PDB file of C-alpha atoms in Angstrom:
ATOM      1  CA  UNK Y   1     -67.066 -87.098 -84.975  1.00  0.00           C
ATOM      2  CA  UNK Y   2     -68.751 -84.343 -86.825  1.00  0.00           C
ATOM      3  CA  UNK Y   3     -72.299 -84.490 -85.367  1.00  0.00           C
ATOM      4  CA  UNK Y   4     -73.184 -83.474 -82.103  1.00  0.00           C
ATOM      5  CA  UNK Y   5     -74.248 -86.314 -79.815  1.00  0.00           C
ATOM      6  CA  UNK Y   6     -76.821 -86.224 -76.913  1.00  0.00           C
ATOM      7  CA  UNK Y   7     -77.031 -88.974 -74.742  1.00  0.00           C
ATOM      8  CA  UNK Y   8     -80.582 -89.352 -73.023  1.00  0.00           C
ATOM      9  CA  UNK Y   9     -80.970 -90.708 -69.678  1.00  0.00           C
ATOM     10  CA  UNK Y  10     -82.779 -94.018 -69.086  1.00  0.00           C
ATOM     11  CA  UNK Y  11     -83.810 -95.587 -65.931  1.00  0.00           C
ATOM     12  CA  UNK Y  12     -81.546 -98.345 -66.317  1.00  0.00           C
ATOM     13  CA  UNK Y  13     -78.613 -97.432 -68.891  1.00  0.00           C
ATOM     14  CA  UNK Y  14     -75.159 -97.547 -69.057  1.00  0.00           C
ATOM     15  CA  UNK Y  15     -73.022 -96.055 -66.298  1.00  0.00           C
ATOM     16  CA  UNK Y  16     -72.048 -92.669 -67.138  1.00  0.00           C
ATOM     17  CA  UNK Y  17     -68.634 -92.431 -66.002  1.00  0.00           C
ATOM     18  CA  UNK Y  18     -67.592 -95.597 -68.125  1.00  0.00           C
ATOM     19  CA  UNK Y  19     -69.164 -94.400 -71.017  1.00  0.00           C
ATOM     20  CA  UNK Y  20     -67.159 -90.980 -70.791  1.00  0.00           C
ATOM     21  CA  UNK Y  21     -64.111 -92.814 -70.160  1.00  0.00           C
ATOM     22  CA  UNK Y  22     -64.475 -95.019 -73.143  1.00  0.00           C
ATOM     23  CA  UNK Y  23     -65.444 -92.270 -75.411  1.00  0.00           C
ATOM     24  CA  UNK Y  24     -62.477 -90.118 -74.154  1.00  0.00           C
ATOM     25  CA  UNK Y  25     -60.174 -93.086 -74.871  1.00  0.00           C
ATOM     26  CA  UNK Y  26     -61.565 -93.615 -78.525  1.00  0.00           C
ATOM     27  CA  UNK Y  27     -61.376 -89.846 -79.345  1.00  0.00           C
ATOM     28  CA  UNK Y  28     -57.703 -89.767 -78.207  1.00  0.00           C
ATOM     29  CA  UNK Y  29     -56.911 -92.767 -80.206  1.00  0.00           C
ATOM     30  CA  UNK Y  30     -58.592 -91.305 -83.337  1.00  0.00           C
ATOM     31  CA  UNK Y  31     -56.591 -88.071 -82.784  1.00  0.00           C
ATOM     32  CA  UNK Y  32     -53.152 -89.929 -82.321  1.00  0.00           C
ATOM     33  CA  UNK Y  33     -54.032 -91.428 -86.035  1.00  0.00           C
ATOM     34  CA  UNK Y  34     -54.855 -88.279 -87.601  1.00  0.00           C
ATOM     35  CA  UNK Y  35     -51.625 -86.600 -86.120  1.00  0.00           C
ATOM     36  CA  UNK Y  36     -49.384 -89.394 -87.176  1.00  0.00           C
ATOM     37  CA  UNK Y  37     -48.278 -90.480 -83.507  1.00  0.00           C
ATOM     38  CA  UNK Y  38     -49.777 -93.745 -83.763  1.00  0.00           C
ATOM     39  CA  UNK Y  39     -50.495 -96.232 -86.645  1.00  0.00           C
ATOM     40  CA  UNK Y  40     -54.009 -97.356 -87.417  1.00  0.00           C
ATOM     41  CA  UNK Y  41     -53.154-100.858 -86.554  1.00  0.00           C
ATOM     42  CA  UNK Y  42     -51.838 -99.918 -83.125  1.00  0.00           C
ATOM     43  CA  UNK Y  43     -54.798 -97.821 -82.417  1.00  0.00           C
ATOM     44  CA  UNK Y  44     -57.230-100.427 -83.390  1.00  0.00           C
ATOM     45  CA  UNK Y  45     -55.459-102.908 -80.801  1.00  0.00           C
ATOM     46  CA  UNK Y  46     -55.793-100.154 -78.350  1.00  0.00           C
ATOM     47  CA  UNK Y  47     -59.311 -99.768 -79.083  1.00  0.00           C
ATOM     48  CA  UNK Y  48     -60.050-103.420 -78.678  1.00  0.00           C
ATOM     49  CA  UNK Y  49     -58.639-103.830 -75.225  1.00  0.00           C
ATOM     50  CA  UNK Y  50     -60.574-100.389 -74.458  1.00  0.00           C
ATOM     51  CA  UNK Y  51     -63.769-101.882 -75.552  1.00  0.00           C
ATOM     52  CA  UNK Y  52     -63.354-105.381 -74.778  1.00  0.00           C
ATOM     53  CA  UNK Y  53     -65.029-105.163 -71.126  1.00  0.00           C
ATOM     54  CA  UNK Y  54     -68.920-104.454 -71.357  1.00  0.00           C
ATOM     55  CA  UNK Y  55     -70.145-101.291 -69.979  1.00  0.00           C
ATOM     56  CA  UNK Y  56     -72.017-101.691 -66.558  1.00  0.00           C
ATOM     57  CA  UNK Y  57     -75.523-100.648 -66.328  1.00  0.00           C
ATOM     58  CA  UNK Y  58     -76.896 -98.125 -63.753  1.00  0.00           C
ATOM     59  CA  UNK Y  59     -79.901 -96.353 -62.681  1.00  0.00           C
ATOM     60  CA  UNK Y  60     -80.265 -93.039 -64.243  1.00  0.00           C
ATOM     61  CA  UNK Y  61     -77.377 -94.042 -66.828  1.00  0.00           C
ATOM     62  CA  UNK Y  62     -77.192 -93.172 -70.604  1.00  0.00           C
ATOM     63  CA  UNK Y  63     -79.521 -94.740 -72.769  1.00  0.00           C
ATOM     64  CA  UNK Y  64     -77.736 -97.873 -74.471  1.00  0.00           C
ATOM     65  CA  UNK Y  65     -78.910 -97.028 -77.926  1.00  0.00           C
ATOM     66  CA  UNK Y  66     -77.568 -93.480 -77.962  1.00  0.00           C
ATOM     67  CA  UNK Y  67     -74.195 -94.770 -76.646  1.00  0.00           C
ATOM     68  CA  UNK Y  68     -73.809 -97.994 -78.906  1.00  0.00           C
ATOM     69  CA  UNK Y  69     -74.580 -95.569 -81.901  1.00  0.00           C
ATOM     70  CA  UNK Y  70     -71.991 -93.245 -80.930  1.00  0.00           C
ATOM     71  CA  UNK Y  71     -69.465 -95.814 -80.143  1.00  0.00           C
ATOM     72  CA  UNK Y  72     -69.982 -97.556 -83.252  1.00  0.00           C
ATOM     73  CA  UNK Y  73     -69.423 -94.404 -85.276  1.00  0.00           C
ATOM     74  CA  UNK Y  74     -66.138 -93.688 -83.258  1.00  0.00           C
ATOM     75  CA  UNK Y  75     -65.077 -97.109 -84.046  1.00  0.00           C
ATOM     76  CA  UNK Y  76     -65.723 -96.862 -87.850  1.00  0.00           C
ATOM     77  CA  UNK Y  77     -63.829 -93.364 -87.699  1.00  0.00           C
ATOM     78  CA  UNK Y  78     -61.021 -95.138 -86.290  1.00  0.00           C
ATOM     79  CA  UNK Y  79     -60.978 -97.834 -88.873  1.00  0.00           C
ATOM     80  CA  UNK Y  80     -60.691 -95.282 -91.609  1.00  0.00           C
ATOM     81  CA  UNK Y  81     -64.460 -95.243 -92.470  1.00  0.00           C
ATOM     82  CA  UNK Y  82     -66.445 -92.084 -92.582  1.00  0.00           C
ATOM     83  CA  UNK Y  83     -70.009 -92.730 -91.214  1.00  0.00           C
TER      84      UNK Y  83
END
């Protein structure tokens, strides 16, 4: 992702560790596609399984709007779209 993203803290937002794991997984899939070590179709299947389970909420978590926007942008990149 080309822009810097800052996740603001919310009273009850997405669990921070779960968000970081999901971001790390999506970024790894994007790199794998860009490096040619994985096809886009394989990466999309992996991304689907990675994002299937909803993120839990926690006190002092990341704001849902910030995270949702970032995840949407990463998934667009993975599909070959440039937001």
